Every structure is written in structure tokens, then in C-alpha cells.
Tab-separated table of C-alpha atoms in Angstrom:
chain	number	residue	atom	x	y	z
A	146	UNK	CA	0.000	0.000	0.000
A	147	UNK	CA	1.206	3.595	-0.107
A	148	UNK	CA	1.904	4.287	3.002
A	149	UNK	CA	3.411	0.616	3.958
A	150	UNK	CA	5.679	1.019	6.631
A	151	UNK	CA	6.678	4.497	6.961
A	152	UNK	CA	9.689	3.987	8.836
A	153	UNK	CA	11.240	0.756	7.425
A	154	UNK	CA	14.753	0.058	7.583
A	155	UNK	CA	15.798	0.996	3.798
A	156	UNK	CA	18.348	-0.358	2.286
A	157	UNK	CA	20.066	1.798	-0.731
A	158	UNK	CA	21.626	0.140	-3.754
A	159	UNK	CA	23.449	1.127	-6.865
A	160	UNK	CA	21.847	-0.570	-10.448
A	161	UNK	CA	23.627	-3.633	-10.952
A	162	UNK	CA	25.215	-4.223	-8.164
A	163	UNK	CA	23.570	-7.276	-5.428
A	164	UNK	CA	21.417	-6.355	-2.652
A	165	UNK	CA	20.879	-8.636	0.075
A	166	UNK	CA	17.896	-8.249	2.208
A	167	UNK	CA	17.671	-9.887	6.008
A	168	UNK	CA	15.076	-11.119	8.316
A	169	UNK	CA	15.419	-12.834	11.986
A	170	UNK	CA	12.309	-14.720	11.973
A	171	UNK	CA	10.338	-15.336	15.620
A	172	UNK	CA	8.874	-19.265	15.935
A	173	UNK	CA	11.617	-22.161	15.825
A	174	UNK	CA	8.787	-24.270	14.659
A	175	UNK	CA	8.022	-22.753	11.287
A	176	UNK	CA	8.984	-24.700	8.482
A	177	UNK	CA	7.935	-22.363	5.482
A	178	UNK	CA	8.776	-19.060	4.349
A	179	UNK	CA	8.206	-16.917	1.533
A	180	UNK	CA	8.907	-13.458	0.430
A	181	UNK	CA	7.235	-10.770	-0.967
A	182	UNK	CA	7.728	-7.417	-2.596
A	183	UNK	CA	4.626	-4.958	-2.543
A	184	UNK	CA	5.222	-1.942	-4.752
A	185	UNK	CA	3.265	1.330	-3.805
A	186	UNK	CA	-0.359	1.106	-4.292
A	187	UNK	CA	-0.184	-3.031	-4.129
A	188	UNK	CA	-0.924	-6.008	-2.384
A	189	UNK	CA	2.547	-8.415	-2.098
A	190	UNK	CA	3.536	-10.009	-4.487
A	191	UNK	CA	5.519	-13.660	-4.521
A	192	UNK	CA	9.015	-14.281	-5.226
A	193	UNK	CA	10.281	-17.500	-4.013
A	194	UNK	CA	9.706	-20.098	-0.676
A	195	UNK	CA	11.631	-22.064	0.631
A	196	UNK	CA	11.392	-25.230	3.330
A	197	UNK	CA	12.868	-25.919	5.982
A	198	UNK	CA	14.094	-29.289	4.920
A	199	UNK	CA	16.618	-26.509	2.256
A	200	UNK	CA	19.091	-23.966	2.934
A	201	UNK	CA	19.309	-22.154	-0.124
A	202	UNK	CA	16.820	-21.987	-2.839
A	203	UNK	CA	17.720	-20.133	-6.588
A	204	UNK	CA	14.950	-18.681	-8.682
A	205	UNK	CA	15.323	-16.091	-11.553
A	206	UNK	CA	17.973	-13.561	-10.200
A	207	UNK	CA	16.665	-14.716	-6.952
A	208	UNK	CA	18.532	-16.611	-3.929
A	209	UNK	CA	16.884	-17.576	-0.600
A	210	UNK	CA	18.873	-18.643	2.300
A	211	UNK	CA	17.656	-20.210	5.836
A	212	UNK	CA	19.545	-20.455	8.577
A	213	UNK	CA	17.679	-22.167	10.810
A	214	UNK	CA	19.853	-22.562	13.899
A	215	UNK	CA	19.908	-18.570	13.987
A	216	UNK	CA	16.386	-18.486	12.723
A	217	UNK	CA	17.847	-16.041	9.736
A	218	UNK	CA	16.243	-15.623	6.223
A	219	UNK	CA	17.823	-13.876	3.875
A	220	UNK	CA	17.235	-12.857	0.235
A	221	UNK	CA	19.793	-12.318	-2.320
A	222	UNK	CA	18.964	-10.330	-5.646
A	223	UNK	CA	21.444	-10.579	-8.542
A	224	UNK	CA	22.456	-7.365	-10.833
A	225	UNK	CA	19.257	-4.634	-8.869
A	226	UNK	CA	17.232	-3.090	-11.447
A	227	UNK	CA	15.250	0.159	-10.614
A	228	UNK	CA	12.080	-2.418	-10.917
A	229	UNK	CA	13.507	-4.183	-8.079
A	230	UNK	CA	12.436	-0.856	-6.138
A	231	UNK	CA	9.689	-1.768	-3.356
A	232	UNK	CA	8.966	-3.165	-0.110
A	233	UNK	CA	10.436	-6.656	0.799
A	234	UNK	CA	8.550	-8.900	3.346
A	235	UNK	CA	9.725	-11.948	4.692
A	236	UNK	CA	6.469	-14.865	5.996
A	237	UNK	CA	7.013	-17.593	8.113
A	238	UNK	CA	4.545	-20.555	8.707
A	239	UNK	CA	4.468	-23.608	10.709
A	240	UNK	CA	2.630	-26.763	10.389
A	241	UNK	CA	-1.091	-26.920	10.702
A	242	UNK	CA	-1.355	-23.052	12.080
A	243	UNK	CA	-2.530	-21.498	8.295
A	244	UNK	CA	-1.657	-18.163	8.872
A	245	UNK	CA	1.560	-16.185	8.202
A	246	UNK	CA	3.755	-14.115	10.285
A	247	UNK	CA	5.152	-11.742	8.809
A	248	UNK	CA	8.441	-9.368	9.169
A	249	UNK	CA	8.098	-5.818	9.441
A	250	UNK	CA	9.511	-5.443	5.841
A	251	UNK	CA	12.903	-3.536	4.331
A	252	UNK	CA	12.201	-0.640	1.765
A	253	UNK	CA	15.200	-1.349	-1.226
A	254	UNK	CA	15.748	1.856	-3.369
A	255	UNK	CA	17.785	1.396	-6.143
A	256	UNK	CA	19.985	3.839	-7.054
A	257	UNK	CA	20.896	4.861	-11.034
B	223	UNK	CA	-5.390	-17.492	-15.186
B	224	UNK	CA	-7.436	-14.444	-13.182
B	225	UNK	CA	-5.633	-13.056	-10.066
B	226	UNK	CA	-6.784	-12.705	-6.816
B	227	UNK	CA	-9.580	-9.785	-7.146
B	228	UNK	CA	-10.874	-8.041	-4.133
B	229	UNK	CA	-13.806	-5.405	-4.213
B	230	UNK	CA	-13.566	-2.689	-3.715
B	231	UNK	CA	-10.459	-0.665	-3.830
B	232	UNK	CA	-11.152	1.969	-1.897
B	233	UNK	CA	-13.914	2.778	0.865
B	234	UNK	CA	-14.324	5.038	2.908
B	235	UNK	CA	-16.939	5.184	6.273
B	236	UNK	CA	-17.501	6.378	9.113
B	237	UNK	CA	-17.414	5.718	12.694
B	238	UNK	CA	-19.787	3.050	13.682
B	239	UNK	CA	-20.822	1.885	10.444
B	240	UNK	CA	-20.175	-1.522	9.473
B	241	UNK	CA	-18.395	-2.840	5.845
B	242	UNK	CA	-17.973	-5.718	3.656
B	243	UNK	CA	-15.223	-6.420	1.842
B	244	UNK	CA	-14.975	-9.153	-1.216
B	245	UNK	CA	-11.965	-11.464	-2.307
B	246	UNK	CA	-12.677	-13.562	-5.169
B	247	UNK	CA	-9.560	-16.100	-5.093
B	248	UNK	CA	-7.437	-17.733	-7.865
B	249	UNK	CA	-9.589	-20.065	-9.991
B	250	UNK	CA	-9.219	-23.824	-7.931
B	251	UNK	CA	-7.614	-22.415	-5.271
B	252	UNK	CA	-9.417	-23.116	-2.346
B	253	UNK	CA	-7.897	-21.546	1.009
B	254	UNK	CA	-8.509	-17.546	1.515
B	255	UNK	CA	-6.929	-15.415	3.978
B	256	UNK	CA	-7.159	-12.142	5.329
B	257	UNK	CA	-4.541	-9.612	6.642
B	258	UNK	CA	-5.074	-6.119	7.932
B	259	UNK	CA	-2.088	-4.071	6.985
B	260	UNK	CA	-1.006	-0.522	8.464
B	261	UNK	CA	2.081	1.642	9.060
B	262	UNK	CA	2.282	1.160	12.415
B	263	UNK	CA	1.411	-2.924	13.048
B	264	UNK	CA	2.781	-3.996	9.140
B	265	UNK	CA	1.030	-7.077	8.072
B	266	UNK	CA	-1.461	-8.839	10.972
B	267	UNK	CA	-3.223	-12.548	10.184
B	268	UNK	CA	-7.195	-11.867	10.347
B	269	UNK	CA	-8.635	-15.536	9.482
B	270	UNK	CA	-8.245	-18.111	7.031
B	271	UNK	CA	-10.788	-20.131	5.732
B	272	UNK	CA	-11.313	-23.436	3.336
B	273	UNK	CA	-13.993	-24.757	1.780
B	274	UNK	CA	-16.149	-22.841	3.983
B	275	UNK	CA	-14.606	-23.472	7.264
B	276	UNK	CA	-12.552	-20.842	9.808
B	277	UNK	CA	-9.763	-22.680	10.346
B	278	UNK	CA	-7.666	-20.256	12.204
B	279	UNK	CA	-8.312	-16.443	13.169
B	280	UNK	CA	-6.154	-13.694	14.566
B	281	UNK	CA	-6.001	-11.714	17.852
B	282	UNK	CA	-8.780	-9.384	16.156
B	283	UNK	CA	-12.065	-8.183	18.590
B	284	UNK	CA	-15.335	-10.048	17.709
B	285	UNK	CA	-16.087	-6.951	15.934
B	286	UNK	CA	-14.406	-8.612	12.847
B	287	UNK	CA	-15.853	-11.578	10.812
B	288	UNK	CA	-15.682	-13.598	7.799
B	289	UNK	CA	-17.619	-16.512	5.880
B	290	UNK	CA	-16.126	-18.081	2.718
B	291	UNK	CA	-18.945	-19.140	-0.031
B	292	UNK	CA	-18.558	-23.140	-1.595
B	293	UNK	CA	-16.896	-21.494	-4.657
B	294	UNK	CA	-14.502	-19.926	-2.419
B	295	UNK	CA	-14.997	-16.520	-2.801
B	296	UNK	CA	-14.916	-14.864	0.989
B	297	UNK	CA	-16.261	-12.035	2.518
B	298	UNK	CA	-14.964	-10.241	5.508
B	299	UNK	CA	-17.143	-8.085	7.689
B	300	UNK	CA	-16.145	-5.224	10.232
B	301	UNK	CA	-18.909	-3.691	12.748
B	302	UNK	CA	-19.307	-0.943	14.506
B	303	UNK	CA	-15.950	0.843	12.693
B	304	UNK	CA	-13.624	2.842	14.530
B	305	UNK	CA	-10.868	5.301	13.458
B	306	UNK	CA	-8.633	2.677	13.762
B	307	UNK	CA	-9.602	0.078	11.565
B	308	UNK	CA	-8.685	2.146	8.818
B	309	UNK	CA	-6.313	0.327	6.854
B	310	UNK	CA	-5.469	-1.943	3.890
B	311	UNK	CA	-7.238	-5.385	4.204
B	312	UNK	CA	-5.515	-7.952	2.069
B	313	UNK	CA	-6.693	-11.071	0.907
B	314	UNK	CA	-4.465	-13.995	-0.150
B	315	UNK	CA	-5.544	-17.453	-1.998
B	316	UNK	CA	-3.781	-20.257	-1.839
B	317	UNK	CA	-4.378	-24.082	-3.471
B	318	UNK	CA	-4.631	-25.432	0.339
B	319	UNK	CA	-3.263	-23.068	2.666
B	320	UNK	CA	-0.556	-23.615	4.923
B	321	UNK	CA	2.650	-24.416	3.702
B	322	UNK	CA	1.897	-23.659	0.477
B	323	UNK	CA	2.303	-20.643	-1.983
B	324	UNK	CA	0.052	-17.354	-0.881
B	325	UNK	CA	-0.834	-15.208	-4.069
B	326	UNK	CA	-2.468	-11.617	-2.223
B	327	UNK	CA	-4.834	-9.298	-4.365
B	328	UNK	CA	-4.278	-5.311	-4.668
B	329	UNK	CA	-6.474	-4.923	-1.470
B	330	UNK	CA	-9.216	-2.776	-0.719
B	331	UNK	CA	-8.045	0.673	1.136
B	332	UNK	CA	-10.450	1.850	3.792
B	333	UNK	CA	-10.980	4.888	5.608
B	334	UNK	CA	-12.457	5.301	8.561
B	335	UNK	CA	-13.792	9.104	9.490
């Protein structure tokens, strides 16, 4: 939405280079997570999951990594293009629960 | 293959009115969810339903309610509205729910005044 998170952590990139986006999930037990990226005016939109039975999971440009003795998520996006701008949630379910949790979200601007 | 669509964008109402929102999900999926989104809280779980049943809900007051239809399209209701509840109410479909991919529609933006 437009006003999504007014004062997110924002991480600043140039075009081309990698960005790498973190999030400390909260429940030990959850054993899937997705994220998102809502541009303004939005809902979320998916990128790429991963279970907890992986540590690293590759889409297009896109890397995932869990770390799930630190409970750390992380994603990794290859050569940032100014369409990469937006708002970048991580979600974490567990088993049987049907809901998400989700992290308060980083804001990427990508810099020309 | 239609997205998730969710009527209507934008609403606005005031205090102690009550509103209901649509989400039509993705054709065959058949778990919908609902998430109230603001600056201040980010992204909070409403309920989820499938094939017509609640099977979870958030910390929300009774105030806030839901029913999903046998074709899966869901409703979501909010009573008595307060200044508060304005926000951007999300709906997501999914195949099953649960471990399994979440696809959210643009939301419908409502104002409270």
C-alpha cells in the first residue's frame, strides 16, 4: 500500500550491483517461508519459498537462504534493477497453524 | 489465469458503520486469507478459511468476521468501525493453505472518518 511502513529500515543500492535483504524470523517451529515485494499502491507479491528441509533456494535472479539454527532468512537479488524498487517482506509458517507471520519489511531503493 | 480480485479498492466510512469487503480467489484455489495491513502494526493474520470453514483467526475483537462461499470466494465483515480500523485489508488465496504458496490481491483501502 502507499503508506506501507513508513519507517522501514531501507536499504540503498546502486543498479547492478547485489542487494541482500535480512530477516530474523520469531517461531523455531516454522517450516515455510516466503517473500514478498509490494510496490506502492499493491498487495505483495511472490518471489520464491523455501522449506525448511533446504538452505538455499535459486529462482530467476533470486537466492533464498535459511539459517535455521539462527532463525535467519535472507534474500539475495542478482544485478538490482530500478524495478527491483519496493517493499520486501519476509512470511514464516508452521505446520497446521494457516496463517503467516510476517516481518516488518525492508524498503530497497535502487539507485541509477 | 485471473488473479486474486478483491472489491472494492477503496472505501471510505464512518465511525460506527459496518463494511464488507470481497476477495474472489485464484480459480481452484481453495484456502482464503485475510490480513489487515497498516504503518504502524505492518502485516497482521485476520482468518483463514477453506472450503467454507474458519480454520484459524487472529487476535482481532469479535467486531471482525468472515464466511467463505462453496466457490470460495470470501467475505470479511467489520462492525461498529472505529478510526482505527482504517487500513489496507488484504486477501491472499492459496491451493490449500498452509505451507503452500500465498498469491495476495491489490487490497481494498479503507478509511475510517
Amino acid at each position: 500500500g502507499e503508506n506501507v511502513g513508513l519507517h522501514l529500515p531501507t536499504l540503498s543500492v546502486q543498479e547492478g550491483d547485489n542487494s541482500i535483504i535480512n530477516c530474523a524470523y520469531s517461531n523455531s517451529a516454522s517450516d515455510y517461508f516466503i517473500w514478498y515485494k509490494q510496490e506502492s499502491g499493491k498487495g505483495p507479491q511472490f518471489i520464491i519459498d523455501i522449506r525448511s528441509n533446504m538452505d538455499k533456494r535459486q529462482g530467476q535472479r533470486v537466492t533464498v537462504l535459511l539459517n535455521k539454527t539462527v532463525k535467519h532468512l535472507s534474500l539475495q537479488i542478482a544485478a538490482t534493477q530500478p524495478g527491483d524498487s519496493a517493499v520486501y517482506f519476509c512470511a514464516e509458517t508452521s505446520s497446521g497453524t494457516y496463517k503467516y507471520i510476517f516481518g516488518t519489511g525492508t524498503r530497497l531503493k535502487v539507485l541509477a | 489465469k485471473a488473479g486474486v480480485t478483491q472489491t472494492p479498492r477503496y472505501l471510505i466510512k464512518t465511525r460506527g458503520q459496518q463494511v464488507t469487503l470481497s476477495c474472489s480467489p485464484i480459480s481452484g484455489h481453495r484456502s482464503v486469507s485475510w490480513y489487515q495491513q497498516t504503518p504502524g502494526q505492518g502485516l497482521q493474520f485476520l482468518f483463514e478459511y477453506f472450503s467454507e470453514t474458519q480454520r484459524n483467526k487472529g487476535n482481532f475483537p469479535g467486531r471482525f468476521s468472515g464466511r467463505q462461499f462453496s466457490n470460495s470466494r470470501s467475505e470479511m465483515n467489520v462492525s461498529t468501525l472505529e478510526l482505527g480500523d482504517s487500513a489496507l485489508y488484504l486477501c491472499a488465496s492459496s491451493l490449500r493453505g498452509g505451507e503452500a504458496e500465498a498469491f495476495f490481491g491489490q487490497g481494498t483501502r479503507l478509511t475510517v472518518v
